[in-house]
Coordinates of C-alpha atoms in Angstrom, one line a residue:
X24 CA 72.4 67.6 23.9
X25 CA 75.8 67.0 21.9
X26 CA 78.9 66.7 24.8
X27 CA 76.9 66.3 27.6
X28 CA 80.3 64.9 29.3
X29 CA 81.7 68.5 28.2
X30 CA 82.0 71.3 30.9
X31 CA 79.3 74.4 30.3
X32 CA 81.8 76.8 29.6
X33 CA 83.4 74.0 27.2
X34 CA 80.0 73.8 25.3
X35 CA 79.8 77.8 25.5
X36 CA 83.1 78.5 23.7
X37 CA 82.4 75.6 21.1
X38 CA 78.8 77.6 20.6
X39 CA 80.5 80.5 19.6
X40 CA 82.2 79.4 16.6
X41 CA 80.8 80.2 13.2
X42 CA 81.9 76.5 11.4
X43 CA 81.7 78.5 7.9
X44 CA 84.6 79.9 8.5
X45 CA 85.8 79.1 11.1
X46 CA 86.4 81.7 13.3
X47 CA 85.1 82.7 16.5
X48 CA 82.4 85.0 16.9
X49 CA 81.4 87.5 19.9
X50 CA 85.2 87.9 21.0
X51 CA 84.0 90.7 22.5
X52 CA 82.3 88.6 25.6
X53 CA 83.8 85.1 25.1
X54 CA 85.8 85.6 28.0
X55 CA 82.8 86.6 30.3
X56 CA 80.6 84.3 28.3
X57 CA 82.3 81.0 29.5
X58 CA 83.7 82.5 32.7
X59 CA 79.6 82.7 33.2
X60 CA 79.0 79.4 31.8
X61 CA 81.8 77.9 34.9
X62 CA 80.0 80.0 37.8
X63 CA 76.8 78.6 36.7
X64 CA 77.8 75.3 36.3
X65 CA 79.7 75.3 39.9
X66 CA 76.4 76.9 41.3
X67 CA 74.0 73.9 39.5
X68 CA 76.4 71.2 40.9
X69 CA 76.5 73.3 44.5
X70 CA 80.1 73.9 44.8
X71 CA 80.0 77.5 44.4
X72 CA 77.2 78.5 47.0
X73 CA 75.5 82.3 47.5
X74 CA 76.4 83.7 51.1
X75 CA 75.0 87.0 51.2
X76 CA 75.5 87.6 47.9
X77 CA 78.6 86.6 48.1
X78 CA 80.1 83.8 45.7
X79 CA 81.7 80.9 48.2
X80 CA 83.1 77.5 48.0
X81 CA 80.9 75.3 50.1
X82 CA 83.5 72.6 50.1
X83 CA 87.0 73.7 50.3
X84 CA 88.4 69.7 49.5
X85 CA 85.7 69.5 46.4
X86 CA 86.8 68.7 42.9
X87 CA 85.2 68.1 39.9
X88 CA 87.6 66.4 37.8
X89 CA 87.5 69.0 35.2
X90 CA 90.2 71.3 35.3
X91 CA 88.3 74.2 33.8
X92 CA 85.6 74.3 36.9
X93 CA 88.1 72.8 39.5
X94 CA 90.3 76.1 38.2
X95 CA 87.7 78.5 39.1
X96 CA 87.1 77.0 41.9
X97 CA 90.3 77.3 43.3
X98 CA 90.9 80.8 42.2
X99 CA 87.5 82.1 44.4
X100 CA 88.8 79.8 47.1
X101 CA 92.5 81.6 46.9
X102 CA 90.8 85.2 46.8
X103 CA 89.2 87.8 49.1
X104 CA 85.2 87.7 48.8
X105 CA 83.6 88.9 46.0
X106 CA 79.8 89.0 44.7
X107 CA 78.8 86.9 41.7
X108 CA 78.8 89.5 38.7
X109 CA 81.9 90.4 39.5
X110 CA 83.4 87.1 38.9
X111 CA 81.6 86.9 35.7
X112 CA 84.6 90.1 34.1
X113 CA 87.7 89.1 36.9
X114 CA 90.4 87.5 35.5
X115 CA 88.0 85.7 32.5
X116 CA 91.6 85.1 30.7
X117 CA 92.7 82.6 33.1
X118 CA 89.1 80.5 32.7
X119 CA 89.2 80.8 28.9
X120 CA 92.8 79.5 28.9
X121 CA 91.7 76.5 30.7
X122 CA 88.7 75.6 28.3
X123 CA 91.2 76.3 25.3
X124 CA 93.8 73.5 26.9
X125 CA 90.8 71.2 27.7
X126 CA 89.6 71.4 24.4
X127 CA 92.6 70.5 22.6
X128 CA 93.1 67.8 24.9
X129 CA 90.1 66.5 24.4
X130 CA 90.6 66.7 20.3
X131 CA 87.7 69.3 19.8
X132 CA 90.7 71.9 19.1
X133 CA 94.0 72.4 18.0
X134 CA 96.1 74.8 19.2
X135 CA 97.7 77.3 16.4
X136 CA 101.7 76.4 15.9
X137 CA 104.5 78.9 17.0
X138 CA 106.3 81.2 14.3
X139 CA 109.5 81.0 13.0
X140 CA 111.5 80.8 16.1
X141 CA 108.8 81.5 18.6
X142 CA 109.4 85.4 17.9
X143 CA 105.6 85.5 17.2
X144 CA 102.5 84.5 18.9
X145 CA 100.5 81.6 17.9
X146 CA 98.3 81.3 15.2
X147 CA 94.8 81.4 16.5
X148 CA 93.2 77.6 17.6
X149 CA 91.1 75.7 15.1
X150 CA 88.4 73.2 15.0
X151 CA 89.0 69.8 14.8
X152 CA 85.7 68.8 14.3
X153 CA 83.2 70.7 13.0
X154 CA 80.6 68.4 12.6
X155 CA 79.9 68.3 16.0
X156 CA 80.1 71.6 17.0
X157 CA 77.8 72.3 13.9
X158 CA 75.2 69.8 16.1
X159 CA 75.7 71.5 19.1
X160 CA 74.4 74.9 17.3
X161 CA 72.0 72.8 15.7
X162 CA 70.5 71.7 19.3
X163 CA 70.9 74.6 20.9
X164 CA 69.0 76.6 18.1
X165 CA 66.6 73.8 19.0
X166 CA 66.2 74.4 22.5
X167 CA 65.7 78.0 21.8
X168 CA 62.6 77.6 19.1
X169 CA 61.2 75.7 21.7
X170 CA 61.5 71.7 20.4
X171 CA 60.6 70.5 23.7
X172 CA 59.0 72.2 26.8
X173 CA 61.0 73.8 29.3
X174 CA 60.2 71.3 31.7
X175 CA 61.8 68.9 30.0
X176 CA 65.2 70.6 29.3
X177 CA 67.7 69.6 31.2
X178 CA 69.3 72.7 33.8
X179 CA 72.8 72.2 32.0
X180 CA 71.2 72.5 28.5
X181 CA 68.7 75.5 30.0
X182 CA 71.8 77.6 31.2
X183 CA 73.7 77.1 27.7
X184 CA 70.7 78.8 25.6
X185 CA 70.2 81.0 28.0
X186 CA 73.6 82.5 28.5
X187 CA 74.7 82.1 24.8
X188 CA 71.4 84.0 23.8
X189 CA 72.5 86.6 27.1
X190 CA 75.8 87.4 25.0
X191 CA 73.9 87.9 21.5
X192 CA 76.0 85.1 20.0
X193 CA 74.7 85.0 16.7
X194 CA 75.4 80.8 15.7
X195 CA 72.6 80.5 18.4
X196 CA 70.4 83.4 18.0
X197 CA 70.0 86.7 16.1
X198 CA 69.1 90.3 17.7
X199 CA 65.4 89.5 16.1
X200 CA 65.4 86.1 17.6
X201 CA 66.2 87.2 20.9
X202 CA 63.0 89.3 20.6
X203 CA 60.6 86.7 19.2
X204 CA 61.8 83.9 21.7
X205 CA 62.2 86.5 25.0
X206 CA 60.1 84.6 27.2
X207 CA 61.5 81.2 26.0
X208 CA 64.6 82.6 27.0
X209 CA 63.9 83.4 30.1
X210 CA 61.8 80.5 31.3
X211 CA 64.8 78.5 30.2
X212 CA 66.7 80.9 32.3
X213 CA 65.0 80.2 35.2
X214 CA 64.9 76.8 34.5
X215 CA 68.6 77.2 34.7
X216 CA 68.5 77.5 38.3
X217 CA 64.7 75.9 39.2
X218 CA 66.7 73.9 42.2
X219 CA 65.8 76.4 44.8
X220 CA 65.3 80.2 45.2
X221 CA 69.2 80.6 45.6
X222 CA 70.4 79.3 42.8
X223 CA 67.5 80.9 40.9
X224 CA 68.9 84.5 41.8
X225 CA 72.5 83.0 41.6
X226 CA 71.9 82.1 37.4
X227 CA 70.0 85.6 37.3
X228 CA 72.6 87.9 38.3
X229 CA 75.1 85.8 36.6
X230 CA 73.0 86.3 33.5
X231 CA 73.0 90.3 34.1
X232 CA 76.3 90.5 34.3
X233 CA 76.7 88.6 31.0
X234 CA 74.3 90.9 29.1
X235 CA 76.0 93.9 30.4
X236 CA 79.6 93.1 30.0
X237 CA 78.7 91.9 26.2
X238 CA 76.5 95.1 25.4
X239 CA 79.8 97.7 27.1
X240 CA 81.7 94.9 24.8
X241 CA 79.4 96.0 21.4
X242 CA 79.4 99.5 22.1
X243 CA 83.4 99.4 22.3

């Protein structure tokens, strides 16, 4: 899929931009959508690990060269124990800042210019290049309809689907969607975490914390 070399909770946030505008949709959960996105990805590469249901660092020396994930990382490390979903709602602002800043340095964004003597905030960031987030939608929409088995999706391209579709973002899939592809969804869920039972109930609660922190999100 489109920026493979890009983080999951990079691909997650550029998902959730509606290119016809643009502007970003499901504000609401983008926070908890890409904070999410970062726990599942750390779980996949086996950096964050499950002890008792507990989220840990099974390496307190690792990096990943991204400083999205290697963020996260250091801000479990730093605090007291804590279980999985509540990661996915604690301090989301600090992960979705770090995906913003990666993004524009990475040209995908551009960050919105100060006001008249900085007595305002920002503007809000914009695409740089819409084309390719358009064929990331495009792909992801693909995955969902089923254009390949689930066996042959990748676990990184699994977990996108299956979390975007987990926060009803609608450039991926529509509340009628969601219905007509709910056991694509979640085979591709637990494709998301097919590397062993741990990591399967890791990507499960991680995903049930999404859905609930984007429905309480609706509802408000």
């Amino acid at each position: 899929m489109s920026h493979g070399s890009t983080s999951l909770p990079a691909r997650l946030y550029l998902l959730a931009w509606d290119t016809s505008g643009p502007c970003l949709t499901g504000a609401t959960a983008i926070a908890c959508l890409v904070r999410a996105g970062a726990l599942t990805e750390l779980a996949q590469r086996g950096l964050l690990v499950d002890v008792e249901g507990i989220a840990t660092p099974a390496d307190l020396d690792a990096e990943t060269g991204d400083p999205v994930l290697d963020g996260l990382l250091e801000l479990v490390e730093e605090s007291m124990p804590r279980p999985w979903s509540t990661w996915v709602t604690l301090h989301t602002g600090i992960t979705l800042d770090a995906v913003r800043a990666r993004l524009v340095a990475q040209g995908l964004l551009r960050a919105g210019r100060k006001r008249a003597l900085g007595l305002l905030p920002p503007a809000d960031h914009e695409l740089q290049d819409v084309r390719a987030v358009e064929a990331l939608q495009r792909e992801a929409r693909r995955v969902l309809a089923g254009g390949a088995p689930v066996t042959e999706v990748s676990d990184r391209d699994a977990a996108l689907v299956a979390l975007a579709a987990a926060a009803g973002l609608p450039t991926v899939v529509t509340e009628a969607e969601r219905e007509l592809h709910r056991e694509r969804i979640e085979a591709l869920a637990d494709r998301s975490g097919a590397a062993s039972p741990a990591l399967h109930r890791v990507v499960h609660e991680v995903r049930s914390a999404l859905v609930a922190a984007a429905t309480a999100g609706a509802a408000g």
